[in-house]
Coordinates of C-alpha atoms in Angstrom, one line a residue:
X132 CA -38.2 21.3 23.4
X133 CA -40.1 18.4 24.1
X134 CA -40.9 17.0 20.7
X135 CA -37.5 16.4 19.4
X136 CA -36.4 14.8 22.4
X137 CA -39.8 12.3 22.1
X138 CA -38.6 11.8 18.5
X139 CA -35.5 10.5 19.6
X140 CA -37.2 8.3 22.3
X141 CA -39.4 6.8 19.6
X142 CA -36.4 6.5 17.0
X143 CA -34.4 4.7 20.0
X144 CA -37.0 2.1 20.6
X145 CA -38.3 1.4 16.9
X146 CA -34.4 0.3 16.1
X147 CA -34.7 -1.9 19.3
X148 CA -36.1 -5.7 18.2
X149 CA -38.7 -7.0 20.1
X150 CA -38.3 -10.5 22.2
X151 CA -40.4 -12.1 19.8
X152 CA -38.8 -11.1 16.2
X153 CA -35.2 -11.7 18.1
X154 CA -36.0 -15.1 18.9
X155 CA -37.7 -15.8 15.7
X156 CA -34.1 -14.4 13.9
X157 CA -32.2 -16.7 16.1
X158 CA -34.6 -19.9 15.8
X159 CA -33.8 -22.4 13.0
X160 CA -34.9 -25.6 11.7
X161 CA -33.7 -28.5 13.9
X162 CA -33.5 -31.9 12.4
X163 CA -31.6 -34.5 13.6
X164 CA -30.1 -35.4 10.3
X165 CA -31.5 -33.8 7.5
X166 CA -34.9 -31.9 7.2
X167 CA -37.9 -31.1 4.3
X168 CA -38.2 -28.3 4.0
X169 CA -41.0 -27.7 0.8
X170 CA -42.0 -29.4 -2.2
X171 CA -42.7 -28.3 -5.7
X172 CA -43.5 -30.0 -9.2
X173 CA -43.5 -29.5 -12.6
X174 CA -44.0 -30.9 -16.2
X175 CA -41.7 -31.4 -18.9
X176 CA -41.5 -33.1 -22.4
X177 CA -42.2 -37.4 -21.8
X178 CA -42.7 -37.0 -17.8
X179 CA -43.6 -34.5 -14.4
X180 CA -41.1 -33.4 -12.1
X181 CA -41.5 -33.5 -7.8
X182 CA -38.9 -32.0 -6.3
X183 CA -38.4 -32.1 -2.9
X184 CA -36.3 -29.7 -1.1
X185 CA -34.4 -30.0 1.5
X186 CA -32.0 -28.3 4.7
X187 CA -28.3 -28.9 5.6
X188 CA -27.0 -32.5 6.2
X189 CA -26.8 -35.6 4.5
X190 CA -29.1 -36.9 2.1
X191 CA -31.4 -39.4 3.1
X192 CA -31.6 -42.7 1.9
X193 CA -34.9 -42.8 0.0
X194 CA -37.4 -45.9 -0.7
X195 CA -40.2 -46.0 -3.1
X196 CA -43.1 -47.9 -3.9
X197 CA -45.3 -48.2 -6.6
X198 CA -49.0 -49.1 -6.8
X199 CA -53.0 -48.9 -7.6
X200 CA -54.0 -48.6 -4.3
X201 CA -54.3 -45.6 -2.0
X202 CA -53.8 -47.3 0.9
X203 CA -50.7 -47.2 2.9
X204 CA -49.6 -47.7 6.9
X205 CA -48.2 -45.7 9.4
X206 CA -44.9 -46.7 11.2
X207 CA -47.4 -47.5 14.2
X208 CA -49.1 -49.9 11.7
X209 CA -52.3 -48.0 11.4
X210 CA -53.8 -48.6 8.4
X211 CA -54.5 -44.8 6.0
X212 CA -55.9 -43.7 2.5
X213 CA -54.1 -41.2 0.5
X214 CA -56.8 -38.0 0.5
X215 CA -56.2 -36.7 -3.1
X216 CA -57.6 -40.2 -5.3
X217 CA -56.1 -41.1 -8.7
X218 CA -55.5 -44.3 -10.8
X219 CA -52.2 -45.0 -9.3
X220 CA -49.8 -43.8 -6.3
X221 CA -45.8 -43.3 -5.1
X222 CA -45.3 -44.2 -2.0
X223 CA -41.7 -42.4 -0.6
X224 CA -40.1 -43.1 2.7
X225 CA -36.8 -41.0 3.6
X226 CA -34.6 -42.2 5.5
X227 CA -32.7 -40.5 8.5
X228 CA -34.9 -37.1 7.2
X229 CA -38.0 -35.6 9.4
X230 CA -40.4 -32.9 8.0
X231 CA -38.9 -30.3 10.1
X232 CA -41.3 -26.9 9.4
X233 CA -42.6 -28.6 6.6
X234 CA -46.0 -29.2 8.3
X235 CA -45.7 -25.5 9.6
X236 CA -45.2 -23.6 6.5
X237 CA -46.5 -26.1 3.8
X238 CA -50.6 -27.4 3.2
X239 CA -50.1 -31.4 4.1
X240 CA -51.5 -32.2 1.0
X241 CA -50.0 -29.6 -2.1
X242 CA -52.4 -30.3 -5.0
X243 CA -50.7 -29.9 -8.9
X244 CA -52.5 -29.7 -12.3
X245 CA -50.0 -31.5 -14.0
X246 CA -50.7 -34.5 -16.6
X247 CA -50.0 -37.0 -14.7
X248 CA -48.9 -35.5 -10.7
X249 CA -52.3 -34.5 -9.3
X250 CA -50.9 -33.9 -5.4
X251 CA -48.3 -35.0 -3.0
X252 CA -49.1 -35.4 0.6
X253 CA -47.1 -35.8 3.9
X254 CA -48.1 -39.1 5.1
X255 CA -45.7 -39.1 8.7
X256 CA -42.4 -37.7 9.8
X257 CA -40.8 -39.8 12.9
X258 CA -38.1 -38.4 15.2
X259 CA -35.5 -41.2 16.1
X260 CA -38.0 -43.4 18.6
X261 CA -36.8 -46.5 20.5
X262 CA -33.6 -46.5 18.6
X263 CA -35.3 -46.4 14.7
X264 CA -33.8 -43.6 12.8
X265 CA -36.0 -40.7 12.2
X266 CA -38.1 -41.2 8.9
X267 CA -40.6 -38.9 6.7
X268 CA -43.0 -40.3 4.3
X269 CA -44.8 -38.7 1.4
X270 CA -47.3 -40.1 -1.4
X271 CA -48.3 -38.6 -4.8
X272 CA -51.3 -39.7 -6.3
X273 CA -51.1 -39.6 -10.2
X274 CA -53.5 -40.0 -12.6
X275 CA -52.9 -41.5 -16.3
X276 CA -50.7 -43.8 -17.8
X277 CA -46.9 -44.7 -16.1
X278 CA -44.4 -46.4 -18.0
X279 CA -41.7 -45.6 -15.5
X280 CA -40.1 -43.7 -12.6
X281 CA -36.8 -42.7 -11.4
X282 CA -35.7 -41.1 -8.0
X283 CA -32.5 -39.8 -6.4
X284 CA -30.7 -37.0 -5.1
X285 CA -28.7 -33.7 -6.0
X286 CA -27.0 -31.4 -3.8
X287 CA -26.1 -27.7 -3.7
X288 CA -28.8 -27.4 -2.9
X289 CA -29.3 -30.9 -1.2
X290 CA -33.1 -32.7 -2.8
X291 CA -34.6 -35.8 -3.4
X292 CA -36.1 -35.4 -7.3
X293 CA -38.7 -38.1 -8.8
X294 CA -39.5 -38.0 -12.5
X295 CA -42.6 -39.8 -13.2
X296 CA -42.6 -40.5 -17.2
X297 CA -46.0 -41.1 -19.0

């Protein structure tokens, strides 16, 4: 019989995985020291919530800035504008952390409808160049009155968190 034996043909090669769906299994983020891997927000009573997750590794040292202008530079020094406009802006720069897939599997800018977080945007991710440390750097433009904000870290699982209280 001819069928049963083409069944078992067909049964054979359907349990065999294909080069690419192999390598994508085997392929994982590589970061030098830590990587971003998504972003998410939320609100809550008094303030909004970014949280930004991250892989494996230590956490990076994380810088922030506060200000009314969208305007920001590059680690080349070129001057940019934040896309998503709003009355004020967060400027973040992680340290010894690179975007990783980030830019592969999450929109560049990630808008929210939040009272006072209106988007977050990846403004550059550095490898390590001419001996810096690799660096990322996001903004999120917010709209409405800030009294204060407050960043740092958890881990299990590792993230950078920034409340933003109206």
């Amino acid at each position: 019989m001819v069928i049963p034996a083409a069944l078992a043909v067909i049964a054979t090669l359907g349990s065999v995985p294909t080069t690419a769906a192999a390598a994508s299994q085997n392929s994982a983020e590589v970061c030098e020291d830590i990587c971003v891997d998504g972003v998410r927000a939320a609100t809550h009573t008094g303030y909004d919530r970014v949280v930004f997750d991250l892989g494996a590794g230590p956490l990076p040292a994380v810088e922030a800035t506060y200000g009314t202008s969208p305007s920001y530079m590059t680690p080349g020094g070129e001057p940019k504008e934040m896309l998503t406009r709003g009355s004020s802006y967060l400027f973040l720069s992680f340290k010894n952390a690179e975007a990783g897939d980030f830019s592969a599997t999450n929109p560049t800018v990630e808008s929210f409808s939040l009272p006072t977080v209106k988007a977050t945007q990846l403004l550059f991710t550095t490898g390590s160049i001419l001996g810096f440390s690799p660096a990322t750097g996001f903004g999120i433009t917010l709209d409405g009155p800030v009294s204060r904000y407050n960043v740092f870290t958890l881990t299990q699982s590792n993230r950078v968190v920034v409340d933003i209280y109206r």
